[in-house]
PDB file of C-alpha atoms and ligand atoms in Angstrom:
ATOM      1  CA  MET A   1     -35.878  -2.813   5.336  1.00  0.00           C
ATOM      2  CA  LEU A   2     -34.667  -5.699   3.214  1.00  0.00           C
ATOM      3  CA  GLN A   3     -32.255  -8.381   4.286  1.00  0.00           C
ATOM      4  CA  LEU A   4     -30.846 -11.542   2.662  1.00  0.00           C
ATOM      5  CA  LYS A   5     -29.749 -14.151   5.129  1.00  0.00           C
ATOM      6  CA  ASN A   6     -27.513 -17.002   4.016  1.00  0.00           C
ATOM      7  CA  ILE A   7     -29.188 -17.224   0.648  1.00  0.00           C
ATOM      8  CA  LYS A   8     -28.130 -20.169  -1.478  1.00  0.00           C
ATOM      9  CA  LYS A   9     -29.211 -20.972  -5.032  1.00  0.00           C
ATOM     10  CA  TYR A  10     -27.806 -23.710  -7.049  1.00  0.00           C
ATOM     11  CA  TYR A  11     -28.469 -24.658 -10.623  1.00  0.00           C
ATOM     12  CA  HIS A  12     -28.177 -28.324 -11.515  1.00  0.00           C
ATOM     13  CA  VAL A  13     -27.485 -28.826 -15.248  1.00  0.00           C
ATOM     14  CA  GLY A  14     -26.632 -32.486 -16.055  1.00  0.00           C
ATOM     15  CA  ASP A  15     -24.019 -33.633 -13.642  1.00  0.00           C
ATOM     16  CA  SER A  16     -22.699 -30.138 -12.806  1.00  0.00           C
ATOM     17  CA  ILE A  17     -23.740 -27.707 -10.121  1.00  0.00           C
ATOM     18  CA  THR A  18     -23.494 -23.945 -10.537  1.00  0.00           C
ATOM     19  CA  LYS A  19     -23.624 -21.962  -7.322  1.00  0.00           C
ATOM     20  CA  ALA A  20     -25.419 -18.924  -8.535  1.00  0.00           C
ATOM     21  CA  LEU A  21     -25.683 -17.475  -4.998  1.00  0.00           C
ATOM     22  CA  ASP A  22     -23.282 -19.009  -2.462  1.00  0.00           C
ATOM     23  CA  ASN A  23     -24.432 -18.082   1.072  1.00  0.00           C
ATOM     24  CA  VAL A  24     -25.220 -14.421   0.448  1.00  0.00           C
ATOM     25  CA  SER A  25     -25.988 -12.218   3.423  1.00  0.00           C
ATOM     26  CA  VAL A  26     -26.643  -8.465   2.963  1.00  0.00           C
ATOM     27  CA  ALA A  27     -28.996  -5.850   4.299  1.00  0.00           C
ATOM     28  CA  PHE A  28     -30.373  -2.811   2.449  1.00  0.00           C
ATOM     29  CA  ARG A  29     -31.760   0.552   3.803  1.00  0.00           C
ATOM     30  CA  ARG A  30     -34.676   2.484   2.620  1.00  0.00           C
ATOM     31  CA  GLN A  31     -33.576   5.378   0.299  1.00  0.00           C
ATOM     32  CA  GLU A  32     -30.260   3.780  -0.662  1.00  0.00           C
ATOM     33  CA  PHE A  33     -29.033   3.619  -4.282  1.00  0.00           C
ATOM     34  CA  VAL A  34     -27.074   0.408  -4.613  1.00  0.00           C
ATOM     35  CA  ALA A  35     -25.005  -0.657  -7.680  1.00  0.00           C
ATOM     36  CA  ILE A  36     -24.120  -4.272  -8.154  1.00  0.00           C
ATOM     37  CA  LEU A  37     -20.968  -4.910 -10.255  1.00  0.00           C
ATOM     38  CA  GLY A  38     -19.311  -8.094 -11.265  1.00  0.00           C
ATOM     39  CA  PRO A  39     -18.368 -10.413 -14.208  1.00  0.00           C
ATOM     40  CA  SER A  40     -20.957 -12.087 -16.252  1.00  0.00           C
ATOM     41  CA  GLY A  41     -22.197 -15.146 -14.542  1.00  0.00           C
ATOM     42  CA  SER A  42     -21.273 -14.073 -10.976  1.00  0.00           C
ATOM     43  CA  GLY A  43     -24.846 -14.069  -9.720  1.00  0.00           C
ATOM     44  CA  LYS A  44     -25.992 -10.427 -10.074  1.00  0.00           C
ATOM     45  CA  THR A  45     -29.305 -11.143 -11.996  1.00  0.00           C
ATOM     46  CA  THR A  46     -30.107 -14.069  -9.759  1.00  0.00           C
ATOM     47  CA  MET A  47     -29.774 -11.946  -6.640  1.00  0.00           C
ATOM     48  CA  LEU A  48     -32.039  -9.330  -8.240  1.00  0.00           C
ATOM     49  CA  ASN A  49     -34.593 -11.868  -9.084  1.00  0.00           C
ATOM     50  CA  VAL A  50     -34.389 -13.362  -5.554  1.00  0.00           C
ATOM     51  CA  ILE A  51     -35.059  -9.876  -4.154  1.00  0.00           C
ATOM     52  CA  GLY A  52     -37.911  -9.239  -6.535  1.00  0.00           C
ATOM     53  CA  GLY A  53     -39.621 -12.547  -5.782  1.00  0.00           C
ATOM     54  CA  LEU A  54     -39.119 -13.893  -9.173  1.00  0.00           C
ATOM     55  CA  ASP A  55     -36.609 -16.622  -8.394  1.00  0.00           C
ATOM     56  CA  GLN A  56     -36.917 -19.303  -5.713  1.00  0.00           C
ATOM     57  CA  TYR A  57     -33.818 -20.170  -3.654  1.00  0.00           C
ATOM     58  CA  ASP A  58     -32.675 -23.347  -2.026  1.00  0.00           C
ATOM     59  CA  SER A  59     -31.889 -22.176   1.403  1.00  0.00           C
ATOM     60  CA  GLY A  60     -31.689 -18.977   3.611  1.00  0.00           C
ATOM     61  CA  ASP A  61     -34.268 -16.283   4.167  1.00  0.00           C
ATOM     62  CA  LEU A  62     -35.378 -13.143   2.628  1.00  0.00           C
ATOM     63  CA  ILE A  63     -36.481 -10.731   5.406  1.00  0.00           C
ATOM     64  CA  ILE A  64     -38.775  -7.792   4.549  1.00  0.00           C
ATOM     65  CA  ASP A  65     -39.328  -4.970   6.965  1.00  0.00           C
ATOM     66  CA  GLY A  66     -37.983  -7.301   9.750  1.00  0.00           C
ATOM     67  CA  LYS A  67     -40.316 -10.182   8.769  1.00  0.00           C
ATOM     68  CA  SER A  68     -39.223 -13.531   7.599  1.00  0.00           C
ATOM     69  CA  THR A  69     -40.711 -14.711   4.279  1.00  0.00           C
ATOM     70  CA  LYS A  70     -40.422 -18.418   5.118  1.00  0.00           C
ATOM     71  CA  SER A  71     -44.086 -18.558   5.858  1.00  0.00           C
ATOM     72  CA  PHE A  72     -45.173 -16.582   2.777  1.00  0.00           C
ATOM     73  CA  LYS A  73     -47.920 -18.194   0.721  1.00  0.00           C
ATOM     74  CA  ASP A  74     -48.154 -17.757  -3.069  1.00  0.00           C
ATOM     75  CA  SER A  75     -50.672 -14.922  -2.400  1.00  0.00           C
ATOM     76  CA  ASP A  76     -48.098 -13.175  -0.143  1.00  0.00           C
ATOM     77  CA  TRP A  77     -45.438 -13.381  -2.804  1.00  0.00           C
ATOM     78  CA  ASP A  78     -47.968 -12.117  -5.489  1.00  0.00           C
ATOM     79  CA  ALA A  79     -48.902  -9.133  -3.230  1.00  0.00           C
ATOM     80  CA  TYR A  80     -45.117  -8.371  -2.651  1.00  0.00           C
ATOM     81  CA  ARG A  81     -44.274  -8.602  -6.339  1.00  0.00           C
ATOM     82  CA  ASN A  82     -47.264  -6.492  -7.437  1.00  0.00           C
ATOM     83  CA  ASN A  83     -47.146  -3.725  -4.800  1.00  0.00           C
ATOM     84  CA  SER A  84     -43.679  -3.567  -3.347  1.00  0.00           C
ATOM     85  CA  ILE A  85     -41.419  -4.095  -6.359  1.00  0.00           C
ATOM     86  CA  GLY A  86     -40.783  -2.185  -9.464  1.00  0.00           C
ATOM     87  CA  PHE A  87     -38.472  -3.793 -12.214  1.00  0.00           C
ATOM     88  CA  ILE A  88     -36.666  -2.264 -15.117  1.00  0.00           C
ATOM     89  CA  PHE A  89     -34.511  -3.949 -17.763  1.00  0.00           C
ATOM     90  CA  GLN A  90     -31.972  -3.163 -20.501  1.00  0.00           C
ATOM     91  CA  SER A  91     -34.483  -4.121 -23.073  1.00  0.00           C
ATOM     92  CA  TYR A  92     -37.377  -1.916 -21.830  1.00  0.00           C
ATOM     93  CA  ASN A  93     -39.963  -4.662 -22.346  1.00  0.00           C
ATOM     94  CA  LEU A  94     -42.585  -2.248 -23.728  1.00  0.00           C
ATOM     95  CA  ILE A  95     -45.439  -2.957 -26.155  1.00  0.00           C
ATOM     96  CA  ASN A  96     -44.491  -0.935 -29.218  1.00  0.00           C
ATOM     97  CA  HIS A  97     -47.833  -0.501 -30.876  1.00  0.00           C
ATOM     98  CA  LEU A  98     -49.459   0.877 -27.739  1.00  0.00           C
ATOM     99  CA  SER A  99     -49.306   4.363 -26.214  1.00  0.00           C
ATOM    100  CA  LEU A 100     -46.974   5.351 -23.380  1.00  0.00           C
ATOM    101  CA  LEU A 101     -50.045   5.802 -21.121  1.00  0.00           C
ATOM    102  CA  ASP A 102     -51.374   2.210 -22.001  1.00  0.00           C
ATOM    103  CA  ASN A 103     -47.932   0.699 -21.319  1.00  0.00           C
ATOM    104  CA  VAL A 104     -47.664   2.313 -17.845  1.00  0.00           C
ATOM    105  CA  GLU A 105     -51.231   1.423 -17.052  1.00  0.00           C
ATOM    106  CA  MET A 106     -50.688  -2.278 -18.036  1.00  0.00           C
ATOM    107  CA  GLY A 107     -47.955  -2.394 -15.506  1.00  0.00           C
ATOM    108  CA  MET A 108     -50.571  -2.131 -12.803  1.00  0.00           C
ATOM    109  CA  THR A 109     -52.808  -4.976 -14.314  1.00  0.00           C
ATOM    110  CA  LEU A 110     -52.219  -7.202 -11.313  1.00  0.00           C
ATOM    111  CA  SER A 111     -51.979  -4.575  -8.628  1.00  0.00           C
ATOM    112  CA  GLY A 112     -55.732  -4.421  -7.762  1.00  0.00           C
ATOM    113  CA  VAL A 113     -55.670  -0.610  -8.263  1.00  0.00           C
ATOM    114  CA  PRO A 114     -59.131   0.583  -9.576  1.00  0.00           C
ATOM    115  CA  ALA A 115     -59.213   1.644 -13.255  1.00  0.00           C
ATOM    116  CA  ALA A 116     -59.619   5.414 -12.773  1.00  0.00           C
ATOM    117  CA  GLU A 117     -56.908   5.528 -10.246  1.00  0.00           C
ATOM    118  CA  LYS A 118     -54.707   3.463 -12.492  1.00  0.00           C
ATOM    119  CA  LYS A 119     -54.999   6.050 -15.318  1.00  0.00           C
ATOM    120  CA  GLN A 120     -54.200   8.917 -12.900  1.00  0.00           C
ATOM    121  CA  LYS A 121     -51.172   7.096 -11.369  1.00  0.00           C
ATOM    122  CA  ALA A 122     -49.921   6.328 -14.895  1.00  0.00           C
ATOM    123  CA  LYS A 123     -50.229   9.997 -15.938  1.00  0.00           C
ATOM    124  CA  ASP A 124     -48.461  11.241 -12.771  1.00  0.00           C
ATOM    125  CA  ALA A 125     -45.607   8.713 -13.336  1.00  0.00           C
ATOM    126  CA  LEU A 126     -45.048   9.836 -17.059  1.00  0.00           C
ATOM    127  CA  VAL A 127     -45.106  13.538 -15.841  1.00  0.00           C
ATOM    128  CA  ARG A 128     -42.537  12.464 -13.220  1.00  0.00           C
ATOM    129  CA  VAL A 129     -40.174  11.101 -15.829  1.00  0.00           C
ATOM    130  CA  GLY A 130     -40.566  14.057 -18.142  1.00  0.00           C
ATOM    131  CA  LEU A 131     -42.821  12.491 -20.695  1.00  0.00           C
ATOM    132  CA  GLY A 132     -46.087  14.187 -19.770  1.00  0.00           C
ATOM    133  CA  PRO A 133     -46.426  15.962 -23.233  1.00  0.00           C
ATOM    134  CA  HIS A 134     -45.957  12.570 -25.074  1.00  0.00           C
ATOM    135  CA  MET A 135     -48.223  10.276 -23.123  1.00  0.00           C
ATOM    136  CA  ASN A 136     -50.540   9.500 -26.071  1.00  0.00           C
ATOM    137  CA  LYS A 137     -47.717   8.804 -28.525  1.00  0.00           C
ATOM    138  CA  LYS A 138     -46.862   5.228 -29.528  1.00  0.00           C
ATOM    139  CA  ILE A 139     -43.795   3.592 -28.132  1.00  0.00           C
ATOM    140  CA  ASN A 140     -42.288   3.069 -31.591  1.00  0.00           C
ATOM    141  CA  GLN A 141     -42.133   6.956 -32.035  1.00  0.00           C
ATOM    142  CA  LEU A 142     -39.689   7.279 -29.160  1.00  0.00           C
ATOM    143  CA  SER A 143     -35.900   7.350 -28.738  1.00  0.00           C
ATOM    144  CA  GLY A 144     -34.199   4.596 -26.584  1.00  0.00           C
ATOM    145  CA  GLY A 145     -33.669   7.119 -23.653  1.00  0.00           C
ATOM    146  CA  GLN A 146     -37.420   7.960 -23.805  1.00  0.00           C
ATOM    147  CA  MET A 147     -38.398   4.266 -23.875  1.00  0.00           C
ATOM    148  CA  GLN A 148     -36.353   3.629 -20.746  1.00  0.00           C
ATOM    149  CA  ARG A 149     -38.174   6.529 -19.092  1.00  0.00           C
ATOM    150  CA  VAL A 150     -41.506   5.006 -20.014  1.00  0.00           C
ATOM    151  CA  ALA A 151     -40.200   1.660 -18.467  1.00  0.00           C
ATOM    152  CA  ILE A 152     -39.204   3.629 -15.332  1.00  0.00           C
ATOM    153  CA  ALA A 153     -42.724   5.206 -15.254  1.00  0.00           C
ATOM    154  CA  ARG A 154     -44.340   1.853 -15.393  1.00  0.00           C
ATOM    155  CA  ALA A 155     -42.110   0.548 -12.651  1.00  0.00           C
ATOM    156  CA  ILE A 156     -42.817   3.404 -10.199  1.00  0.00           C
ATOM    157  CA  ALA A 157     -46.467   4.160 -11.090  1.00  0.00           C
ATOM    158  CA  ASN A 158     -47.806   2.135  -8.144  1.00  0.00           C
ATOM    159  CA  ASP A 159     -45.197   3.737  -5.860  1.00  0.00           C
ATOM    160  CA  PRO A 160     -43.134   0.484  -4.895  1.00  0.00           C
ATOM    161  CA  GLU A 161     -40.733   0.693  -2.008  1.00  0.00           C
ATOM    162  CA  ILE A 162     -38.167  -1.148  -4.030  1.00  0.00           C
ATOM    163  CA  LEU A 163     -36.921  -0.493  -7.567  1.00  0.00           C
ATOM    164  CA  LEU A 164     -34.797  -3.216  -9.178  1.00  0.00           C
ATOM    165  CA  ALA A 165     -32.901  -2.335 -12.318  1.00  0.00           C
ATOM    166  CA  ASP A 166     -31.014  -4.886 -14.442  1.00  0.00           C
ATOM    167  CA  GLU A 167     -28.548  -3.041 -16.750  1.00  0.00           C
ATOM    168  CA  PRO A 168     -30.923  -0.075 -17.304  1.00  0.00           C
ATOM    169  CA  THR A 169     -28.426   1.789 -19.419  1.00  0.00           C
ATOM    170  CA  GLY A 170     -26.883  -1.255 -21.292  1.00  0.00           C
ATOM    171  CA  ALA A 171     -28.458  -0.185 -24.556  1.00  0.00           C
ATOM    172  CA  LEU A 172     -27.956   3.590 -24.282  1.00  0.00           C
ATOM    173  CA  ASP A 173     -25.219   6.120 -25.300  1.00  0.00           C
ATOM    174  CA  THR A 174     -23.179   7.840 -22.633  1.00  0.00           C
ATOM    175  CA  GLU A 175     -25.125  11.080 -22.576  1.00  0.00           C
ATOM    176  CA  THR A 176     -28.517   9.354 -22.406  1.00  0.00           C
ATOM    177  CA  SER A 177     -27.098   6.915 -19.773  1.00  0.00           C
ATOM    178  CA  ASN A 178     -26.265   9.904 -17.593  1.00  0.00           C
ATOM    179  CA  GLU A 179     -29.659  11.326 -17.905  1.00  0.00           C
ATOM    180  CA  ILE A 180     -31.251   8.093 -16.970  1.00  0.00           C
ATOM    181  CA  MET A 181     -28.844   7.729 -14.004  1.00  0.00           C
ATOM    182  CA  GLN A 182     -29.779  11.144 -12.723  1.00  0.00           C
ATOM    183  CA  LEU A 183     -33.498  10.162 -12.892  1.00  0.00           C
ATOM    184  CA  ILE A 184     -32.858   6.928 -11.005  1.00  0.00           C
ATOM    185  CA  GLN A 185     -30.816   8.712  -8.374  1.00  0.00           C
ATOM    186  CA  GLU A 186     -33.666  11.177  -7.823  1.00  0.00           C
ATOM    187  CA  LEU A 187     -36.066   8.318  -7.379  1.00  0.00           C
ATOM    188  CA  SER A 188     -33.801   6.668  -4.930  1.00  0.00           C
ATOM    189  CA  LYS A 189     -34.449   9.494  -2.527  1.00  0.00           C
ATOM    190  CA  GLU A 190     -37.920   8.027  -2.003  1.00  0.00           C
ATOM    191  CA  ARG A 191     -37.188   4.303  -2.194  1.00  0.00           C
ATOM    192  CA  LEU A 192     -34.568   1.569  -2.180  1.00  0.00           C
ATOM    193  CA  VAL A 193     -32.910   1.166  -5.632  1.00  0.00           C
ATOM    194  CA  ILE A 194     -30.791  -1.728  -6.479  1.00  0.00           C
ATOM    195  CA  MET A 195     -29.148  -1.670  -9.909  1.00  0.00           C
ATOM    196  CA  VAL A 196     -27.013  -4.171 -11.765  1.00  0.00           C
ATOM    197  CA  THR A 197     -24.661  -2.619 -14.162  1.00  0.00           C
ATOM    198  CA  HIS A 198     -21.573  -3.382 -16.172  1.00  0.00           C
ATOM    199  CA  ASN A 199     -20.467   0.272 -16.016  1.00  0.00           C
ATOM    200  CA  PRO A 200     -18.186   1.012 -12.913  1.00  0.00           C
ATOM    201  CA  ASP A 201     -18.007   4.725 -13.912  1.00  0.00           C
ATOM    202  CA  LEU A 202     -21.689   5.236 -13.703  1.00  0.00           C
ATOM    203  CA  ALA A 203     -21.867   3.183 -10.482  1.00  0.00           C
ATOM    204  CA  HIS A 204     -19.251   5.308  -8.798  1.00  0.00           C
ATOM    205  CA  GLU A 205     -20.699   8.544  -9.985  1.00  0.00           C
ATOM    206  CA  TYR A 206     -24.343   7.960  -9.002  1.00  0.00           C
ATOM    207  CA  ALA A 207     -24.704   5.134  -6.441  1.00  0.00           C
ATOM    208  CA  ASP A 208     -24.369   5.577  -2.635  1.00  0.00           C
ATOM    209  CA  ARG A 209     -23.146   1.944  -2.283  1.00  0.00           C
ATOM    210  CA  ILE A 210     -21.244  -0.463  -4.492  1.00  0.00           C
ATOM    211  CA  ILE A 211     -21.464  -4.233  -4.070  1.00  0.00           C
ATOM    212  CA  GLU A 212     -19.092  -6.364  -6.161  1.00  0.00           C
ATOM    213  CA  PHE A 213     -19.966  -9.956  -6.942  1.00  0.00           C
ATOM    214  CA  ALA A 214     -17.720 -12.826  -7.860  1.00  0.00           C
ATOM    215  CA  ASP A 215     -18.602 -16.518  -8.080  1.00  0.00           C
ATOM    216  CA  GLY A 216     -21.955 -16.109  -6.416  1.00  0.00           C
ATOM    217  CA  GLN A 217     -20.541 -14.265  -3.404  1.00  0.00           C
ATOM    218  CA  ILE A 218     -20.207 -10.562  -2.306  1.00  0.00           C
ATOM    219  CA  GLN A 219     -16.532  -9.717  -2.565  1.00  0.00           C
ATOM    220  CA  HIS A 220     -16.631  -5.955  -1.703  1.00  0.00           C
ATOM    221  CA  ASP A 221     -19.367  -3.821  -0.219  1.00  0.00           C
ATOM    222  CA  SER A 222     -18.463  -0.101   0.190  1.00  0.00           C
ATOM    223  CA  ARG A 223     -20.109   3.436   0.320  1.00  0.00           C
ATOM    224  CA  PRO A 224     -17.585   5.431  -1.539  1.00  0.00           C
ATOM    225  CA  HIS A 225     -19.100   8.820  -0.936  1.00  0.00           C
ATOM    226  CA  GLU A 226     -19.493   8.367   2.831  1.00  0.00           C
ATOM    227  CA  GLU A 227     -16.474   9.430   4.903  1.00  0.00           C
ATOM    228  CA  HIS A 228     -17.704   7.661   8.080  1.00  0.00           C
ATOM    229  CA  PRO A 229     -19.637   4.616   6.891  1.00  0.00           C
ATOM    230  CA  LYS A 230     -22.602   3.757   9.101  1.00  0.00           C
ATOM    231  CA  ALA A 231     -23.188   0.151   9.985  1.00  0.00           C
TER     232      ALA A 231
HETATM  233  P1  ADP B   1     -24.870 -12.400 -13.821  1.00  0.00           P
HETATM  234  O1  ADP B   1     -26.259 -11.651 -13.711  1.00  0.00           O
HETATM  235  O2  ADP B   1     -23.893 -11.920 -12.828  1.00  0.00           O
HETATM  236  O3  ADP B   1     -24.373 -12.477 -15.203  1.00  0.00           O
HETATM  237  P2  ADP B   1     -26.522 -14.776 -13.279  1.00  0.00           P
HETATM  238  O4  ADP B   1     -27.215 -14.537 -12.043  1.00  0.00           O
HETATM  239  O5  ADP B   1     -27.322 -14.489 -14.498  1.00  0.00           O
HETATM  240  O6  ADP B   1     -25.202 -14.033 -13.292  1.00  0.00           O
HETATM  241  O7  ADP B   1     -25.986 -16.304 -13.290  1.00  0.00           O
HETATM  242  C1  ADP B   1     -25.240 -16.862 -12.222  1.00  0.00           C
HETATM  243  C2  ADP B   1     -24.828 -18.194 -12.640  1.00  0.00           C
HETATM  244  O8  ADP B   1     -25.967 -19.100 -12.655  1.00  0.00           O
HETATM  245  C3  ADP B   1     -24.166 -18.371 -14.015  1.00  0.00           C
HETATM  246  O9  ADP B   1     -23.278 -19.381 -14.009  1.00  0.00           O
HETATM  247  C4  ADP B   1     -25.256 -18.781 -14.880  1.00  0.00           C
HETATM  248  O10 ADP B   1     -24.875 -19.465 -16.013  1.00  0.00           O
HETATM  249  C5  ADP B   1     -26.101 -19.649 -13.970  1.00  0.00           C
HETATM  250  N1  ADP B   1     -27.530 -19.628 -14.313  1.00  0.00           N
HETATM  251  C6  ADP B   1     -28.261 -18.525 -14.333  1.00  0.00           C
HETATM  252  N2  ADP B   1     -29.595 -18.951 -14.597  1.00  0.00           N
HETATM  253  C7  ADP B   1     -29.600 -20.289 -14.836  1.00  0.00           C
HETATM  254  C8  ADP B   1     -30.570 -21.258 -15.302  1.00  0.00           C
HETATM  255  N3  ADP B   1     -31.803 -20.968 -15.465  1.00  0.00           N
HETATM  256  N4  ADP B   1     -30.124 -22.586 -15.410  1.00  0.00           N
HETATM  257  C9  ADP B   1     -28.948 -22.828 -15.253  1.00  0.00           C
HETATM  258  N5  ADP B   1     -27.869 -21.965 -14.832  1.00  0.00           N
HETATM  259  C10 ADP B   1     -28.246 -20.741 -14.638  1.00  0.00           C
HETATM  260  P1  ADP B   2     -26.905 -11.489 -17.596  1.00  0.00           P
HETATM  261  O1  ADP B   2     -25.507 -11.672 -17.835  1.00  0.00           O
HETATM  262  O2  ADP B   2     -27.486 -10.207 -18.031  1.00  0.00           O
HETATM  263  O3  ADP B   2     -27.361 -11.863 -16.124  1.00  0.00           O
HETATM  264  P2  ADP B   2     -27.402 -14.038 -18.813  1.00  0.00           P
HETATM  265  O4  ADP B   2     -27.190 -14.164 -20.168  1.00  0.00           O
HETATM  266  O5  ADP B   2     -26.484 -14.563 -17.689  1.00  0.00           O
HETATM  267  O6  ADP B   2     -27.700 -12.560 -18.560  1.00  0.00           O
HETATM  268  O7  ADP B   2     -28.801 -14.715 -18.397  1.00  0.00           O
HETATM  269  C1  ADP B   2     -29.946 -14.360 -19.050  1.00  0.00           C
HETATM  270  C2  ADP B   2     -31.060 -15.346 -18.689  1.00  0.00           C
HETATM  271  O8  ADP B   2     -30.684 -16.694 -19.018  1.00  0.00           O
HETATM  272  C3  ADP B   2     -31.297 -15.393 -17.189  1.00  0.00           C
HETATM  273  O9  ADP B   2     -32.745 -15.200 -16.953  1.00  0.00           O
HETATM  274  C4  ADP B   2     -30.849 -16.683 -16.703  1.00  0.00           C
HETATM  275  O10 ADP B   2     -31.798 -17.260 -15.687  1.00  0.00           O
HETATM  276  C5  ADP B   2     -30.739 -17.580 -17.911  1.00  0.00           C
HETATM  277  N1  ADP B   2     -29.592 -18.350 -17.833  1.00  0.00           N
HETATM  278  C6  ADP B   2     -28.274 -17.895 -17.661  1.00  0.00           C
HETATM  279  N2  ADP B   2     -27.396 -18.957 -17.772  1.00  0.00           N
HETATM  280  C7  ADP B   2     -28.170 -20.038 -18.030  1.00  0.00           C
HETATM  281  C8  ADP B   2     -27.890 -21.373 -18.170  1.00  0.00           C
HETATM  282  N3  ADP B   2     -26.572 -21.888 -18.033  1.00  0.00           N
HETATM  283  N4  ADP B   2     -28.825 -22.268 -18.444  1.00  0.00           N
HETATM  284  C9  ADP B   2     -30.089 -21.880 -18.585  1.00  0.00           C
HETATM  285  N5  ADP B   2     -30.478 -20.538 -18.384  1.00  0.00           N
HETATM  286  C10 ADP B   2     -29.594 -19.642 -18.130  1.00  0.00           C
END
């Protein structure tokens, strides 16, 4: 459903060139939980941002549902970002003085979903992540694990086909990290999930597929739980 074809992205700083993505080609299935591992600076976040339509690239093609994005206009990219992609981060990026419900609703500001429907979708998403009874609380009354659940609710409220996660457990203790991973694994049964992590144990325990990056390239791509890997 999603394919990167020979994606190159270079950063020019002064006289030096960093190859953030050095000819990356990879395809993802629907309902796949992919973990991206690799050292700091190897290109993981850049790939996530390219997939999410947040970063432009120098050459290559991003193919969505078999369709090239080469002819995408700004409005097509906006529609893709607002309706097909959900993003979660290590730092939650929530607004502390607002309620859970307001935070999740605000995630749909640019989606074009009518107001009444927005509220219902936000409530449904908060119930889905186990925070139904707390939806009118303020973010600053929550634990870190609960905050990440709110961020996940915000990311899935409009039911995107693709959920992108950049170090979602980076600020959480082991027990809470496992709870969050279980939730993300559950959500991957309905959509493609691609997660950057520095934690190989969590990746191996929960993900279907592990991609290891080094120097802007994919070094290894494996499905550790599958005895007879499909193409
Ligand atoms: P990772 O997520 O694996 O830590 P990144 O994708 O953040 O790696 O970065 C890949 C490479 O691109 C690194 O060398 C990083 O320093 C460089 N880079 C990322 N963003 C920028 C930027 N805005 N300007 C210049 N270099 C950048
Ligand atoms: P991570 O390792 O989690 O990917 P980084 O610290 O590499 O985080 O990058 C954080 C942000 O800083 C990214 O959005 C990236 O675009 C930007 N960045 C990374 N390296 C550089 C750089 N050399 N110059 C400018 N911006 C950079």
